[in-house]
Amino acid sequence: MNIENLLRENIKVIKAYSSARDEYKDASSDMVFIDANENPFQTNVNRYPDPQQSKVKQRLADIKDVKATQILLGNGSDEVLDLLFRAFCEPKQDNVITLPPTYGMYKVLADLNAIEIKTVLLDENFEPKVSEIIENQNDNSKILFLCSPNNPTANSFSANKVEQLLNEFKGIVVIDEAYIDFSNQESWMSKLNDFPNLIITQTLSKAYGLAGIRLGICYASEYIISILNKIKPPYNVNQLTQDKALERLTRLDEVNNEVDSILKEREDLITKLSKIPFVETVYPSDANFVLARVDDAKMRYSQLIDNGVVVRNRTTQPLCENCLRFTIGTEEENKTLITILNQL
Ligand SMILES: *Cc1c(COP(=O)(O)O)cnc(C)c1O
């Protein structure tokens, strides 16, 4: 598969902006920096940040066992996903395929970039319909978005279906692994070098507890990363974010403890939700949230609001009629939820 053929024509020839910090990144810190029109007085952030976020990438590379040159960081996954549209999808010509019910940003970004979106619903087990997806692709189908574990259904897709899609889809396959740290299925990271069209996105927003700093991660071949690097805004990840990310990534034991606690709470919440009389189905979860079908989602949603609990009503999503999505909170928050549900 020739990835270059999938790129937009203008992206093939574009030249990256060369920032002041890019040109002299190896200079020692006792040099006089009067190249970037910064204010010389110290605020801790008076200098532009490292445009390549080398320290954060090196740390991630060590943790994930990939090369730092196989990583692109963005201002949240949102920016990473937007860059993928800009690299591969020609407005008003190309299309992408998504598998609803799934994460809403794929459609928002497709609309924003004037890209047609083809949808192939998941099956009744929330698994991809592989042959239907393959039949639906055409020469302009550039990206297939697989969200696994999927939001809002909380399941991981079966590995052999994903592998079939990786083999048969003729464009880029993006596997969005925002929730992978809560899953007992293996990440696709180990397959990165087997499939040149595979792109994996992850984030520090969920398991790593850093939604507020906005750090999205893209893992792919060095070639794809070099293209994305060329088109990203030069200083897209700010200094405070880089510092905070690095700090958290050196304290993985904390992250792991929090994930363990969320997983324990998840099992507890599933058991307790199943016993609520008006809860009809509690779906299994491979993520830090649980999808449950109730008798009347709209009514239960507003009753919960009246009691000070905000959940996500997913009833308008295909296959999710009368479904609410519950994020796993602290032990106390989950207790509050169950107490209130029992009183309704
Ligand atoms: C929450 C979430 C993300 C994370 O997005 P960020 O912009 O990195 O916060 C990505 N994908 C899915 C499916 C999500 O649910």
Coordinates of N, CA and C and ligand atoms in Angstrom, one line a residue, residues 75-79 81 103 106 147 149 151 176 178-179 201-206 211 214-216 289 325, ligand 1:
N75 N -3.2 19.3 20.4 CA -4.0 20.0 21.4 C -5.3 19.2 21.6
G76 N -5.2 18.1 22.3 CA -6.3 17.1 22.4 C -6.3 16.2 21.2
S77 N -7.1 15.1 21.3 CA -7.3 14.2 20.1 C -8.0 15.0 19.0
D78 N -8.8 16.0 19.4 CA -9.5 16.8 18.5 C -8.6 17.3 17.4
E79 N -7.4 17.9 17.8 CA -6.5 18.5 16.9 C -5.9 17.4 16.0
L81 N -7.1 14.5 15.2 CA -8.1 14.0 14.2 C -8.3 15.0 13.1
Y103 N -18.2 8.0 18.6 CA -17.8 9.3 19.1 C -18.2 10.4 18.1
Y106 N -15.9 12.7 15.0 CA -15.6 12.3 13.6 C -16.5 13.1 12.7
C147 N -13.4 3.1 16.7 CA -13.3 3.6 18.1 C -13.4 2.3 19.0
P149 N -11.9 0.7 22.7 CA -13.3 0.6 23.1 C -14.1 1.7 22.6
N151 N -17.0 4.5 22.2 CA -17.8 5.5 22.9 C -19.1 5.7 22.1
D176 N -9.1 4.6 17.4 CA -9.2 5.6 18.5 C -9.2 4.8 19.8
A178 N -8.9 5.9 22.9 CA -9.0 6.8 24.1 C -9.2 6.1 25.4
Y179 N -9.8 4.9 25.3 CA -10.2 4.2 26.5 C -9.4 2.9 26.7
T201 N -4.8 6.6 17.8 CA -4.9 7.8 18.6 C -5.2 7.4 20.1
Q202 N -4.5 8.1 21.0 CA -4.7 7.9 22.4 C -4.7 9.3 23.0
T203 N -4.9 9.4 24.3 CA -5.1 10.8 24.9 C -4.7 10.7 26.4
L204 N -4.4 11.9 26.9 CA -4.1 11.9 28.4 C -5.4 12.4 29.1
S205 N -6.5 12.5 28.3 CA -7.8 13.0 28.9 C -8.5 12.0 29.8
K206 N -8.3 10.7 29.6 CA -9.2 9.8 30.3 C -8.4 9.1 31.5
A211 N -7.6 15.8 31.4 CA -8.5 16.3 30.3 C -8.2 17.8 30.2
R214 N -5.3 19.2 27.7 CA -5.5 18.9 26.2 C -4.3 18.3 25.6
L215 N -4.1 17.1 25.8 CA -3.0 16.4 25.1 C -3.4 15.1 24.4
G216 N -3.5 15.2 23.1 CA -3.8 14.0 22.3 C -2.6 13.5 21.6
F289 N -16.8 4.0 31.6 CA -18.2 4.4 31.6 C -19.0 3.1 31.3
R325 N -25.6 7.1 29.5 CA -24.2 6.7 29.7 C -23.7 7.3 31.0
Ligands
LIG1 C1 -12.9 11.4 25.2 C2 -12.5 10.9 23.9 C3 -11.4 11.3 23.2 C4 -10.5 12.3 23.9 O1 -10.4 13.5 23.2 P1 -9.4 14.6 23.7 O2 -9.6 15.7 22.7 O3 -8.0 14.0 23.7 O4 -9.8 15.1 25.1 C5 -11.0 10.8 22.0 N1 -11.8 9.8 21.5 C6 -12.9 9.4 22.1 C7 -13.7 8.3 21.5 C8 -13.3 9.9 23.3 O5 -14.4 9.4 23.9

